[in-house]
Short mmCIF file of C-alpha atoms in Angstrom, two decimals:
data_model
loop_
_atom_site.label_atom_id
_atom_site.label_comp_id
_atom_site.label_asym_id
_atom_site.label_seq_id
_atom_site.Cartn_x
_atom_site.Cartn_y
_atom_site.Cartn_z
CA MET R 82 -19.70 -5.00 13.53
CA LEU R 83 -19.68 -1.44 11.38
CA ASN R 84 -21.74 1.19 12.41
CA LEU R 85 -22.34 2.94 9.58
CA ASP R 86 -24.98 5.43 11.06
CA LYS R 87 -22.08 6.68 13.13
CA VAL R 88 -19.31 6.87 10.65
CA LYS R 89 -18.42 11.00 9.91
CA GLY R 90 -15.06 10.52 8.60
CA ILE R 91 -12.74 7.97 6.70
CA ILE R 92 -8.67 6.90 7.19
CA PHE R 93 -7.39 5.33 4.55
CA ASP R 94 -4.04 3.31 4.06
CA TYR R 95 -2.36 3.89 0.77
CA GLY R 96 -0.26 1.06 -0.22
CA GLY R 97 -1.74 -2.32 -0.77
CA THR R 98 -5.04 -0.88 0.02
CA ILE R 99 -5.76 1.74 -2.94
CA ASP R 100 -2.96 0.52 -5.43
CA SER R 101 -3.14 -3.13 -5.06
CA ASN R 102 -7.02 -4.02 -4.35
CA GLY R 103 -5.81 -5.19 -0.74
CA LYS R 104 -2.45 -7.51 -2.31
CA HIS R 105 0.53 -7.23 -0.64
CA TRP R 106 3.24 -5.47 -2.47
CA ALA R 107 5.63 -8.20 -2.09
CA GLU R 108 2.93 -10.72 -3.93
CA VAL R 109 2.51 -8.03 -6.57
CA ILE R 110 6.27 -7.78 -7.32
CA TRP R 111 6.62 -11.81 -7.23
CA ASP R 112 4.21 -12.22 -9.65
CA ALA R 113 5.97 -9.57 -11.89
CA TYR R 114 9.07 -11.60 -11.12
CA VAL R 115 7.31 -14.81 -12.38
CA ASP R 116 5.64 -13.43 -15.46
CA ASN R 117 9.51 -12.17 -16.46
CA GLN R 118 10.92 -15.38 -15.83
CA VAL R 119 13.13 -14.26 -13.38
CA PRO R 120 14.94 -17.49 -12.03
CA VAL R 121 14.69 -17.63 -8.17
CA GLU R 122 12.68 -19.17 -6.09
CA LYS R 123 10.19 -16.87 -4.00
CA SER R 124 12.25 -17.50 -0.58
CA ILE R 125 15.28 -15.75 -2.54
CA PHE R 126 12.72 -13.16 -3.59
CA ARG R 127 11.69 -12.33 -0.43
CA ASP R 128 15.17 -11.93 1.38
CA ALA R 129 15.53 -9.92 -1.61
CA TYR R 130 12.77 -7.89 -1.21
CA ILE R 131 13.14 -7.61 2.87
CA PHE R 132 16.60 -6.04 2.27
CA ALA R 133 15.53 -3.75 -0.01
CA GLU R 134 12.63 -2.34 2.16
CA ARG R 135 15.05 -2.44 5.03
CA TYR R 136 17.64 -0.49 3.05
CA LEU R 137 15.41 2.13 1.65
CA ALA R 138 14.17 2.52 5.33
CA GLN R 139 17.81 3.19 6.47
CA HIS R 140 18.86 5.44 3.57
CA PRO R 141 16.96 8.55 2.43
CA VAL R 142 17.33 7.51 -1.44
CA ILE R 143 13.76 8.17 -2.31
CA LYS R 144 13.27 11.81 -2.92
CA PRO R 145 10.11 13.94 -2.55
CA GLU R 146 9.92 14.36 -6.14
CA TYR R 147 9.70 10.53 -7.57
CA ASN R 148 6.78 9.13 -8.67
CA PHE R 149 5.56 5.46 -8.22
CA LEU R 150 7.83 4.49 -11.33
CA ASP R 151 10.72 6.12 -9.96
CA LEU R 152 10.00 4.44 -6.48
CA LEU R 153 9.36 0.79 -8.10
CA LYS R 154 12.72 1.36 -10.36
CA THR R 155 14.67 2.13 -7.02
CA LYS R 156 13.13 -1.07 -5.00
CA ILE R 157 13.57 -3.78 -7.82
CA ASP R 158 17.16 -2.21 -8.88
CA LEU R 159 17.62 -2.84 -5.25
CA GLN R 160 16.56 -6.30 -5.47
CA VAL R 161 18.19 -7.45 -8.42
CA LYS R 162 21.95 -5.80 -7.22
CA TRP R 163 21.59 -8.25 -4.24
CA LEU R 164 20.56 -11.20 -5.97
CA ILE R 165 23.61 -10.78 -8.51
CA GLU R 166 25.88 -9.76 -5.34
CA ASN R 167 24.68 -12.83 -3.47
CA ALA R 168 24.98 -14.98 -6.88
CA PHE R 169 21.48 -16.03 -6.95
CA LEU R 170 21.55 -14.34 -10.53
CA PRO R 171 24.38 -13.86 -13.08
CA ASN R 172 25.63 -10.67 -13.46
CA ASN R 173 24.88 -10.27 -17.67
CA ASP R 174 22.70 -7.83 -19.93
CA LYS R 175 19.78 -10.46 -19.53
CA SER R 176 19.75 -9.88 -15.28
CA ASN R 177 20.42 -6.03 -16.09
CA THR R 178 16.96 -5.98 -17.89
CA TYR R 179 14.36 -7.37 -14.96
CA SER R 180 14.29 -3.90 -13.23
CA LEU R 181 12.91 -1.60 -15.81
CA ALA R 182 10.64 -4.86 -17.26
CA ILE R 183 9.09 -5.59 -13.44
CA SER R 184 8.84 -1.82 -12.70
CA ASN R 185 6.87 -1.18 -16.01
CA GLN R 186 4.69 -4.21 -15.25
CA CYS R 187 3.65 -3.30 -11.53
CA TYR R 188 3.47 0.38 -12.81
CA THR R 189 0.65 -0.51 -15.17
CA PHE R 190 -1.07 -3.00 -12.76
CA VAL R 191 -1.81 0.32 -10.49
CA ARG R 192 -2.75 2.18 -13.51
CA SER R 193 -5.19 -0.52 -13.85
CA ILE R 194 -6.53 -0.97 -10.20
CA LEU R 195 -7.09 2.98 -10.16
CA LYS R 196 -9.90 2.88 -12.97
CA ASN R 197 -11.84 1.00 -10.36
CA VAL R 198 -10.97 2.90 -7.68
CA HIS R 199 -11.42 6.39 -8.88
CA PRO R 200 -15.37 6.61 -8.92
CA ILE R 201 -15.38 5.15 -5.19
CA LEU R 202 -12.70 7.56 -3.80
CA GLU R 203 -14.77 10.41 -5.53
CA ILE R 204 -18.38 9.75 -4.21
CA LEU R 205 -16.87 8.80 -0.53
CA SER R 206 -14.85 12.26 -0.93
CA LYS R 207 -17.75 14.33 -1.70
CA GLN R 208 -19.76 12.46 1.72
CA TYR R 209 -16.79 12.52 4.24
CA PRO R 210 -13.59 14.32 4.99
CA MET R 211 -11.15 11.80 4.15
CA VAL R 212 -7.40 11.54 5.45
CA LEU R 213 -5.00 9.30 4.06
CA VAL R 214 -2.38 7.67 6.54
CA SER R 215 0.50 5.89 5.25
CA ASN R 216 4.17 4.18 5.76
CA PHE R 217 5.88 5.87 2.83
CA TYR R 218 9.29 7.26 1.89
CA GLY R 219 8.02 11.21 1.77
CA ASN R 220 7.03 11.36 -1.77
CA ILE R 221 3.57 10.05 -1.45
CA SER R 222 1.96 13.51 -2.54
CA THR R 223 3.73 13.23 -5.73
CA ILE R 224 2.40 9.60 -6.06
CA LEU R 225 -1.24 10.41 -5.70
CA GLU R 226 -0.35 13.42 -8.20
CA ASP R 227 0.79 11.32 -10.72
CA PHE R 228 -2.34 8.76 -10.02
CA ASP R 229 -4.23 11.57 -9.99
CA LEU R 230 -5.60 10.88 -6.51
CA ILE R 231 -4.61 13.68 -4.08
CA GLN R 232 -7.76 15.63 -4.44
CA TYR R 233 -9.93 12.86 -2.66
CA PHE R 234 -7.98 13.69 0.67
CA ASN R 235 -8.16 16.59 2.93
CA GLU R 236 -4.66 15.72 4.75
CA ILE R 237 -2.15 13.19 4.08
CA ILE R 238 -0.30 11.68 7.32
CA GLU R 239 2.88 10.10 6.22
CA SER R 240 5.26 7.99 8.17
CA ALA R 241 8.76 9.54 6.80
CA VAL R 242 7.02 12.88 7.59
CA VAL R 243 5.56 12.96 10.89
CA GLY R 244 8.44 10.40 12.22
CA VAL R 245 5.59 7.81 13.42
CA ARG R 246 5.07 4.24 11.31
CA LYS R 247 2.65 1.66 11.87
CA PRO R 248 1.59 -0.37 13.10
CA ASP R 249 2.32 2.31 16.39
CA PRO R 250 -1.50 3.53 16.88
CA ALA R 251 0.25 7.13 17.38
CA ILE R 252 -0.29 7.68 13.60
CA PHE R 253 -3.76 6.79 13.35
CA ALA R 254 -4.19 9.13 16.54
CA LEU R 255 -2.55 11.67 14.62
CA GLY R 256 -5.60 10.78 11.78
CA VAL R 257 -7.94 11.10 14.65
CA GLU R 258 -6.77 14.40 15.58
CA THR R 259 -6.69 15.79 12.01
CA LEU R 260 -10.72 14.84 11.18
CA LYS R 261 -11.49 16.02 14.70
CA LEU R 262 -13.95 14.02 15.13
CA PRO R 263 -14.43 11.27 18.16
CA ALA R 264 -12.79 8.12 17.24
CA GLU R 265 -15.80 5.92 17.47
CA ASN R 266 -17.17 8.51 14.36
CA ILE R 267 -14.42 7.40 12.30
CA VAL R 268 -13.75 4.24 10.05
CA VAL R 269 -10.24 3.46 9.01
CA ILE R 270 -10.15 1.05 5.85
CA GLY R 271 -6.78 -0.85 4.97
CA ASP R 272 -5.28 -4.34 3.69
CA SER R 273 -3.01 -5.10 6.79
CA TYR R 274 -4.64 -6.72 10.25
CA THR R 275 -1.47 -6.05 11.81
CA LYS R 276 -0.59 -2.48 10.74
CA ASP R 277 -4.03 -1.12 9.97
CA ILE R 278 -6.73 -3.14 11.82
CA ILE R 279 -5.23 -3.85 15.36
CA PRO R 280 -3.96 0.11 15.76
CA ALA R 281 -6.72 1.81 14.90
CA SER R 282 -9.03 -0.05 17.05
CA LYS R 283 -6.70 0.72 19.72
CA VAL R 284 -7.41 4.14 18.96
CA GLY R 285 -10.99 3.66 19.01
CA CYS R 286 -11.74 3.63 15.51
CA GLN R 287 -14.18 1.63 13.53
CA THR R 288 -12.45 -0.55 10.84
CA ILE R 289 -12.93 -2.21 7.47
CA TRP R 290 -10.62 -4.81 5.99
CA ILE R 291 -9.43 -5.33 2.62
CA LYS R 292 -8.36 -8.92 3.03
CA GLY R 293 -5.88 -9.87 0.30
CA PRO R 294 -3.02 -12.25 -0.72
CA GLY R 295 -0.95 -11.03 2.34
CA TRP R 296 2.84 -11.40 3.35
CA GLU R 297 2.18 -13.56 6.32
CA GLU R 298 -0.68 -15.83 7.32
CA GLU R 299 -3.34 -14.20 9.38
CA LYS R 300 -4.31 -15.32 12.65
CA VAL R 301 -7.36 -17.58 12.64
CA ASP R 302 -9.20 -14.81 15.01
CA ALA R 303 -8.28 -12.00 12.84
CA THR R 304 -11.22 -10.02 12.38
CA ALA R 305 -12.99 -6.33 12.01
CA ASP R 306 -15.89 -4.44 11.96
CA ALA R 307 -16.46 -5.18 8.34
CA ILE R 308 -14.03 -7.46 5.77
CA ILE R 309 -14.44 -7.28 2.35
CA TYR R 310 -12.06 -8.89 -0.35
CA ASP R 311 -12.26 -6.12 -3.25
CA PHE R 312 -12.18 -2.44 -2.91
CA SER R 313 -15.29 -2.25 -5.23
CA ASP R 314 -17.19 -3.69 -2.31
CA LEU R 315 -16.98 -0.35 -0.46
CA LYS R 316 -19.98 0.49 -2.55
CA ASN R 317 -22.51 -1.80 -0.89
CA ILE R 318 -21.32 -1.08 2.59
CA PHE R 319 -21.84 3.15 1.92
CA GLN R 320 -24.37 2.57 -0.47
CA CYS R 321 -22.52 4.58 -3.42
CA GLU R 322 -24.01 3.17 -6.67
#
């Protein structure tokens, strides 16, 4: 159970937590595929999604100056290219319009989500030192600046920069070290049970799980010190009305 009286600092995850209200980004992009009537099954989309994620992890094609729309275009271009090359989509003008439409929809989605996120982060940042810990591509600062979020965080720990990725608990240990607080006085807020909650618990932090539509089924015994289902629920936890 969360002991709020002990909390003196906060570590936030970014992707899936701040920018999509607990919804895994594969699910956000799939919704855009459906809305734009891309004629592929979800299982095929998942293969395209995994291909693009692995490609980006292995090839430094994301530049530090890319904002989130640039990143989305790069990801979706890779997915659509894979779908065409593997004959799941025809190589025609219509297929080549999907990437821009999907990217724009997802970017607009984030903008809408952040309208409710900003006031909460502003209040929390005045009450606690806050660190962002994220698996990202080396451009997270550009994205935070684009979305006017960077001022809320005392420090940013990004996997591409520090060379450690979740679910390795070491990346959360870096967050604890940065905050210069005992781990039990820090709460980690994230959307992934396996990548946020478990490793944060291993280094001794308290945890808040924003539980939304995930990539995979969670274990039936998956839990955290507090579980919420909407980012706005943080207002009740931290009593920041």
